[in-house]
Amino acid sequence: MAFELPKLPYEYKALEPHIDAKTMEIHHSKHHAGYTSKLNDAIAGTSLEGKTIEEILANISSQSAGVRNNGGGFYNHCLFWEVMSPNGGGKPSGELAEMINSAFGSFEEFKTLFSNAAATQFGSGWAWLCLKDGKLVVCSTPNQDNPLMDNVGCNGTPILGIDVWEHAYYLNYQNRRPDYIEAFFNVVDWNKVAEKLNKAK
Ligand code: MN3
């Protein structure tokens, strides 16, 4: 079974004005599609065929750069589309809110920490909110690396991620990455993040 590009759960224009339709279309139909087909090419005929993406990422240190970059790209974007929604924004509630308060002090302090991690990731990469040893942590990774990989300095189960590659924001925000990060918070689907937290436990 080859990996498949997931269908977006909303239209390309659904996240406007925070993320524009053209960016979403190119990001999903070109970038994510590219990672998906290159991942399939990279694992075709190898022992990785038939493994889940999580299994592949957990042993990424023994794989080629092609599997690493495209496997990460495939997984990261699947998560990214899922944690955004046209009905997103606001603040988390329930257990997720309590765990954020206990780990970071308050939602505002979490937002500052996460935004700084995203803004200061040098070059291309991602910032994450992860569950690690029963606690929430914030970290960032370069390129298409992610916290499921066995050799990144940022381990855990990601429940929220933001793509800070320029292809994620440049059409609308140009060099203003912090403005894009601020806008991202208007589309975060906290119900979905809470669902991911429950699965990660
Ligand atoms: Mn991307």
PDB file of C-alpha atoms and ligand atoms in Angstrom:
ATOM      1  CA  MET A   1       0.000   0.000   0.000  1.00  0.00           C
ATOM      2  CA  ALA A   2       1.496   3.257  -1.117  1.00  0.00           C
ATOM      3  CA  PHE A   3       1.069   6.422   0.934  1.00  0.00           C
ATOM      4  CA  GLU A   4      -1.696   8.674  -0.351  1.00  0.00           C
ATOM      5  CA  LEU A   5      -2.031  12.442  -0.348  1.00  0.00           C
ATOM      6  CA  PRO A   6      -4.941  13.109   2.047  1.00  0.00           C
ATOM      7  CA  LYS A   7      -7.831  15.217   0.864  1.00  0.00           C
ATOM      8  CA  LEU A   8      -8.084  18.516   2.737  1.00  0.00           C
ATOM      9  CA  PRO A   9     -11.025  18.555   5.178  1.00  0.00           C
ATOM     10  CA  TYR A  10     -11.918  22.086   3.897  1.00  0.00           C
ATOM     11  CA  GLU A  11     -11.570  24.130   0.721  1.00  0.00           C
ATOM     12  CA  TYR A  12      -8.335  25.881  -0.241  1.00  0.00           C
ATOM     13  CA  LYS A  13      -9.966  29.250   0.430  1.00  0.00           C
ATOM     14  CA  ALA A  14     -11.484  28.180   3.767  1.00  0.00           C
ATOM     15  CA  LEU A  15      -8.689  29.570   5.944  1.00  0.00           C
ATOM     16  CA  GLU A  16      -8.714  33.051   4.403  1.00  0.00           C
ATOM     17  CA  PRO A  17      -7.803  35.737   5.285  1.00  0.00           C
ATOM     18  CA  HIS A  18      -5.313  34.051   7.607  1.00  0.00           C
ATOM     19  CA  ILE A  19      -3.904  31.656   5.020  1.00  0.00           C
ATOM     20  CA  ASP A  20      -4.702  32.476   1.389  1.00  0.00           C
ATOM     21  CA  ALA A  21      -6.190  30.034  -1.109  1.00  0.00           C
ATOM     22  CA  LYS A  22      -3.251  30.137  -3.530  1.00  0.00           C
ATOM     23  CA  THR A  23      -0.768  29.265  -0.790  1.00  0.00           C
ATOM     24  CA  MET A  24      -2.988  26.404   0.387  1.00  0.00           C
ATOM     25  CA  GLU A  25      -3.436  25.079  -3.145  1.00  0.00           C
ATOM     26  CA  ILE A  26       0.276  25.080  -4.004  1.00  0.00           C
ATOM     27  CA  HIS A  27       1.213  23.796  -0.559  1.00  0.00           C
ATOM     28  CA  HIS A  28      -1.165  20.833  -0.713  1.00  0.00           C
ATOM     29  CA  SER A  29      -1.332  19.951  -4.425  1.00  0.00           C
ATOM     30  CA  LYS A  30       2.350  20.561  -5.218  1.00  0.00           C
ATOM     31  CA  HIS A  31       4.505  20.419  -2.081  1.00  0.00           C
ATOM     32  CA  HIS A  32       2.648  17.770  -0.070  1.00  0.00           C
ATOM     33  CA  ALA A  33       1.889  15.786  -3.222  1.00  0.00           C
ATOM     34  CA  GLY A  34       5.597  15.896  -4.057  1.00  0.00           C
ATOM     35  CA  TYR A  35       6.694  14.589  -0.644  1.00  0.00           C
ATOM     36  CA  THR A  36       4.105  11.825  -0.907  1.00  0.00           C
ATOM     37  CA  SER A  37       5.142  10.558  -4.331  1.00  0.00           C
ATOM     38  CA  LYS A  38       8.869  10.874  -3.564  1.00  0.00           C
ATOM     39  CA  LEU A  39       8.366   8.933  -0.332  1.00  0.00           C
ATOM     40  CA  ASN A  40       6.632   6.172  -2.285  1.00  0.00           C
ATOM     41  CA  ASP A  41       9.477   6.158  -4.822  1.00  0.00           C
ATOM     42  CA  ALA A  42      12.093   6.038  -2.048  1.00  0.00           C
ATOM     43  CA  ILE A  43      10.563   3.034  -0.257  1.00  0.00           C
ATOM     44  CA  ALA A  44       9.442   1.076  -3.333  1.00  0.00           C
ATOM     45  CA  GLY A  45      10.975  -2.386  -3.280  1.00  0.00           C
ATOM     46  CA  THR A  46      12.619  -1.867   0.151  1.00  0.00           C
ATOM     47  CA  SER A  47      11.821  -3.392   3.556  1.00  0.00           C
ATOM     48  CA  LEU A  48       9.986  -0.154   4.422  1.00  0.00           C
ATOM     49  CA  GLU A  49       7.127  -0.971   2.072  1.00  0.00           C
ATOM     50  CA  GLY A  50       4.010  -1.773   4.097  1.00  0.00           C
ATOM     51  CA  LYS A  51       5.278  -0.093   7.280  1.00  0.00           C
ATOM     52  CA  THR A  52       3.311   2.779   8.823  1.00  0.00           C
ATOM     53  CA  ILE A  53       4.776   6.260   8.562  1.00  0.00           C
ATOM     54  CA  GLU A  54       5.262   6.260  12.361  1.00  0.00           C
ATOM     55  CA  GLU A  55       7.298   3.039  12.128  1.00  0.00           C
ATOM     56  CA  ILE A  56       9.439   4.520   9.371  1.00  0.00           C
ATOM     57  CA  LEU A  57      10.070   7.753  11.298  1.00  0.00           C
ATOM     58  CA  ALA A  58      10.964   5.916  14.521  1.00  0.00           C
ATOM     59  CA  ASN A  59      13.984   4.385  12.751  1.00  0.00           C
ATOM     60  CA  ILE A  60      14.846   7.267  10.480  1.00  0.00           C
ATOM     61  CA  SER A  61      18.498   7.430  11.554  1.00  0.00           C
ATOM     62  CA  SER A  62      19.176   4.290   9.539  1.00  0.00           C
ATOM     63  CA  GLN A  63      17.440   5.581   6.396  1.00  0.00           C
ATOM     64  CA  SER A  64      18.489   7.673   3.404  1.00  0.00           C
ATOM     65  CA  ALA A  65      18.070  11.426   3.184  1.00  0.00           C
ATOM     66  CA  GLY A  66      15.296  10.810   0.648  1.00  0.00           C
ATOM     67  CA  VAL A  67      13.242   8.751   3.077  1.00  0.00           C
ATOM     68  CA  ARG A  68      13.933  11.222   5.880  1.00  0.00           C
ATOM     69  CA  ASN A  69      12.984  14.366   3.970  1.00  0.00           C
ATOM     70  CA  ASN A  70       9.975  12.954   2.170  1.00  0.00           C
ATOM     71  CA  GLY A  71       8.752  10.777   5.045  1.00  0.00           C
ATOM     72  CA  GLY A  72       8.908  13.793   7.345  1.00  0.00           C
ATOM     73  CA  GLY A  73       7.274  15.971   4.710  1.00  0.00           C
ATOM     74  CA  PHE A  74       4.465  13.470   4.233  1.00  0.00           C
ATOM     75  CA  TYR A  75       3.736  13.103   7.969  1.00  0.00           C
ATOM     76  CA  ASN A  76       4.185  16.765   8.922  1.00  0.00           C
ATOM     77  CA  HIS A  77       1.756  18.106   6.355  1.00  0.00           C
ATOM     78  CA  CYS A  78      -0.881  15.450   7.177  1.00  0.00           C
ATOM     79  CA  LEU A  79      -0.799  16.731  10.762  1.00  0.00           C
ATOM     80  CA  PHE A  80      -0.705  20.395   9.701  1.00  0.00           C
ATOM     81  CA  TRP A  81      -3.931  20.218   7.609  1.00  0.00           C
ATOM     82  CA  GLU A  82      -5.679  18.361  10.419  1.00  0.00           C
ATOM     83  CA  VAL A  83      -4.938  20.863  13.180  1.00  0.00           C
ATOM     84  CA  MET A  84      -6.311  23.811  11.202  1.00  0.00           C
ATOM     85  CA  SER A  85      -9.957  24.648  10.583  1.00  0.00           C
ATOM     86  CA  PRO A  86     -12.059  27.552   9.315  1.00  0.00           C
ATOM     87  CA  ASN A  87     -13.832  27.231  12.695  1.00  0.00           C
ATOM     88  CA  GLY A  88     -10.537  27.349  14.602  1.00  0.00           C
ATOM     89  CA  GLY A  89      -8.974  29.968  16.818  1.00  0.00           C
ATOM     90  CA  GLY A  90      -9.773  30.882  20.388  1.00  0.00           C
ATOM     91  CA  LYS A  91      -8.307  28.887  23.226  1.00  0.00           C
ATOM     92  CA  PRO A  92      -8.218  25.242  24.218  1.00  0.00           C
ATOM     93  CA  SER A  93     -10.468  23.969  26.994  1.00  0.00           C
ATOM     94  CA  GLY A  94     -10.694  21.000  29.317  1.00  0.00           C
ATOM     95  CA  GLU A  95      -7.723  18.780  29.987  1.00  0.00           C
ATOM     96  CA  LEU A  96      -5.650  20.277  27.155  1.00  0.00           C
ATOM     97  CA  ALA A  97      -6.045  23.755  28.685  1.00  0.00           C
ATOM     98  CA  GLU A  98      -5.125  22.402  32.125  1.00  0.00           C
ATOM     99  CA  MET A  99      -2.020  20.666  30.776  1.00  0.00           C
ATOM    100  CA  ILE A 100      -0.964  23.835  28.922  1.00  0.00           C
ATOM    101  CA  ASN A 101      -1.398  25.878  32.105  1.00  0.00           C
ATOM    102  CA  SER A 102       0.528  23.364  34.153  1.00  0.00           C
ATOM    103  CA  ALA A 103       3.408  23.126  31.655  1.00  0.00           C
ATOM    104  CA  PHE A 104       3.737  26.765  30.603  1.00  0.00           C
ATOM    105  CA  GLY A 105       1.908  28.855  33.244  1.00  0.00           C
ATOM    106  CA  SER A 106      -0.894  30.101  30.991  1.00  0.00           C
ATOM    107  CA  PHE A 107      -2.185  29.930  27.434  1.00  0.00           C
ATOM    108  CA  GLU A 108      -0.566  33.299  26.692  1.00  0.00           C
ATOM    109  CA  GLU A 109       2.810  32.053  27.924  1.00  0.00           C
ATOM    110  CA  PHE A 110       2.443  28.927  25.813  1.00  0.00           C
ATOM    111  CA  LYS A 111       1.571  31.042  22.769  1.00  0.00           C
ATOM    112  CA  THR A 112       4.651  33.218  23.281  1.00  0.00           C
ATOM    113  CA  LEU A 113       6.935  30.197  23.666  1.00  0.00           C
ATOM    114  CA  PHE A 114       5.489  28.400  20.627  1.00  0.00           C
ATOM    115  CA  SER A 115       5.570  31.578  18.517  1.00  0.00           C
ATOM    116  CA  ASN A 116       9.204  32.214  19.474  1.00  0.00           C
ATOM    117  CA  ALA A 117      10.147  28.639  18.618  1.00  0.00           C
ATOM    118  CA  ALA A 118       8.496  29.095  15.207  1.00  0.00           C
ATOM    119  CA  ALA A 119       9.945  32.557  14.579  1.00  0.00           C
ATOM    120  CA  THR A 120      13.503  31.675  15.575  1.00  0.00           C
ATOM    121  CA  GLN A 121      13.772  28.324  13.752  1.00  0.00           C
ATOM    122  CA  PHE A 122      16.596  29.288  11.375  1.00  0.00           C
ATOM    123  CA  GLY A 123      15.691  28.690   7.752  1.00  0.00           C
ATOM    124  CA  SER A 124      13.086  26.052   6.965  1.00  0.00           C
ATOM    125  CA  GLY A 125      11.457  23.900   9.613  1.00  0.00           C
ATOM    126  CA  TRP A 126       8.630  23.369  12.033  1.00  0.00           C
ATOM    127  CA  ALA A 127       7.632  24.271  15.600  1.00  0.00           C
ATOM    128  CA  TRP A 128       5.779  21.703  17.699  1.00  0.00           C
ATOM    129  CA  LEU A 129       3.666  21.143  20.757  1.00  0.00           C
ATOM    130  CA  CYS A 130       4.350  17.586  21.907  1.00  0.00           C
ATOM    131  CA  LEU A 131       3.411  15.168  24.632  1.00  0.00           C
ATOM    132  CA  LYS A 132       6.600  13.849  26.187  1.00  0.00           C
ATOM    133  CA  ASP A 133       6.661  11.644  29.307  1.00  0.00           C
ATOM    134  CA  GLY A 134       3.153  12.779  30.226  1.00  0.00           C
ATOM    135  CA  LYS A 135       3.950  16.493  29.909  1.00  0.00           C
ATOM    136  CA  LEU A 136       3.514  19.060  27.149  1.00  0.00           C
ATOM    137  CA  VAL A 137       6.680  20.535  25.630  1.00  0.00           C
ATOM    138  CA  VAL A 138       7.430  23.029  22.842  1.00  0.00           C
ATOM    139  CA  CYS A 139      10.321  22.595  20.435  1.00  0.00           C
ATOM    140  CA  SER A 140      11.342  23.085  16.817  1.00  0.00           C
ATOM    141  CA  THR A 141      13.066  21.027  14.132  1.00  0.00           C
ATOM    142  CA  PRO A 142      14.836  21.938  10.869  1.00  0.00           C
ATOM    143  CA  ASN A 143      13.802  20.901   7.349  1.00  0.00           C
ATOM    144  CA  GLN A 144      11.117  18.169   7.430  1.00  0.00           C
ATOM    145  CA  ASP A 145      12.373  16.589  10.658  1.00  0.00           C
ATOM    146  CA  ASN A 146       9.850  15.956  13.424  1.00  0.00           C
ATOM    147  CA  PRO A 147       9.680  14.761  17.046  1.00  0.00           C
ATOM    148  CA  LEU A 148       8.863  11.171  16.043  1.00  0.00           C
ATOM    149  CA  MET A 149      12.315  10.764  14.491  1.00  0.00           C
ATOM    150  CA  ASP A 150      14.812   8.863  16.596  1.00  0.00           C
ATOM    151  CA  ASN A 151      17.681  11.278  16.196  1.00  0.00           C
ATOM    152  CA  VAL A 152      16.304  14.799  16.604  1.00  0.00           C
ATOM    153  CA  GLY A 153      16.925  16.849  19.741  1.00  0.00           C
ATOM    154  CA  CYS A 154      13.187  17.206  20.226  1.00  0.00           C
ATOM    155  CA  ASN A 155      11.307  14.014  20.969  1.00  0.00           C
ATOM    156  CA  GLY A 156       7.686  13.352  21.800  1.00  0.00           C
ATOM    157  CA  THR A 157       4.338  12.847  20.116  1.00  0.00           C
ATOM    158  CA  PRO A 158       3.396  15.974  18.169  1.00  0.00           C
ATOM    159  CA  ILE A 159      -0.163  17.226  18.728  1.00  0.00           C
ATOM    160  CA  LEU A 160       0.235  20.657  17.050  1.00  0.00           C
ATOM    161  CA  GLY A 161       2.716  21.818  14.435  1.00  0.00           C
ATOM    162  CA  ILE A 162       3.319  24.913  12.338  1.00  0.00           C
ATOM    163  CA  ASP A 163       5.164  24.847   9.035  1.00  0.00           C
ATOM    164  CA  VAL A 164       7.597  27.778   8.855  1.00  0.00           C
ATOM    165  CA  TRP A 165       9.055  26.989   5.434  1.00  0.00           C
ATOM    166  CA  GLU A 166       8.731  30.103   3.264  1.00  0.00           C
ATOM    167  CA  HIS A 167       6.392  28.163   0.932  1.00  0.00           C
ATOM    168  CA  ALA A 168       3.874  28.153   3.808  1.00  0.00           C
ATOM    169  CA  TYR A 169       3.516  31.944   3.960  1.00  0.00           C
ATOM    170  CA  TYR A 170       5.618  33.881   1.466  1.00  0.00           C
ATOM    171  CA  LEU A 171       2.881  34.698  -1.102  1.00  0.00           C
ATOM    172  CA  ASN A 172       0.817  36.529   1.500  1.00  0.00           C
ATOM    173  CA  TYR A 173       3.286  37.498   4.215  1.00  0.00           C
ATOM    174  CA  GLN A 174       6.618  37.744   2.332  1.00  0.00           C
ATOM    175  CA  ASN A 175       9.351  38.038   4.974  1.00  0.00           C
ATOM    176  CA  ARG A 176       6.907  38.673   7.840  1.00  0.00           C
ATOM    177  CA  ARG A 177       7.028  35.220   9.412  1.00  0.00           C
ATOM    178  CA  PRO A 178       5.817  36.537  12.825  1.00  0.00           C
ATOM    179  CA  ASP A 179       2.611  37.874  11.210  1.00  0.00           C
ATOM    180  CA  TYR A 180       1.932  34.449   9.685  1.00  0.00           C
ATOM    181  CA  ILE A 181       2.515  32.773  13.060  1.00  0.00           C
ATOM    182  CA  GLU A 182       0.081  35.181  14.731  1.00  0.00           C
ATOM    183  CA  ALA A 183      -2.494  34.479  11.995  1.00  0.00           C
ATOM    184  CA  PHE A 184      -2.035  30.715  12.394  1.00  0.00           C
ATOM    185  CA  PHE A 185      -3.505  30.954  15.900  1.00  0.00           C
ATOM    186  CA  ASN A 186      -6.785  32.134  14.303  1.00  0.00           C
ATOM    187  CA  VAL A 187      -7.172  28.797  12.515  1.00  0.00           C
ATOM    188  CA  VAL A 188      -5.861  26.298  15.094  1.00  0.00           C
ATOM    189  CA  ASP A 189      -8.505  23.634  15.725  1.00  0.00           C
ATOM    190  CA  TRP A 190      -8.103  23.086  19.473  1.00  0.00           C
ATOM    191  CA  ASN A 191     -10.684  20.277  19.456  1.00  0.00           C
ATOM    192  CA  LYS A 192      -8.495  18.370  17.024  1.00  0.00           C
ATOM    193  CA  VAL A 193      -5.382  19.100  19.119  1.00  0.00           C
ATOM    194  CA  ALA A 194      -7.228  17.768  22.191  1.00  0.00           C
ATOM    195  CA  GLU A 195      -8.158  14.650  20.220  1.00  0.00           C
ATOM    196  CA  LYS A 196      -4.488  14.151  19.331  1.00  0.00           C
ATOM    197  CA  LEU A 197      -3.512  14.603  22.973  1.00  0.00           C
ATOM    198  CA  ASN A 198      -5.936  11.835  23.964  1.00  0.00           C
ATOM    199  CA  LYS A 199      -4.555   9.489  21.328  1.00  0.00           C
ATOM    200  CA  ALA A 200      -0.981  10.270  22.355  1.00  0.00           C
ATOM    201  CA  LYS A 201      -1.614   9.334  26.008  1.00  0.00           C
TER     202      LYS A 201
HETATM  203 MN   MN3 B   1       5.232  22.794   3.832  1.00  0.00          MN
END
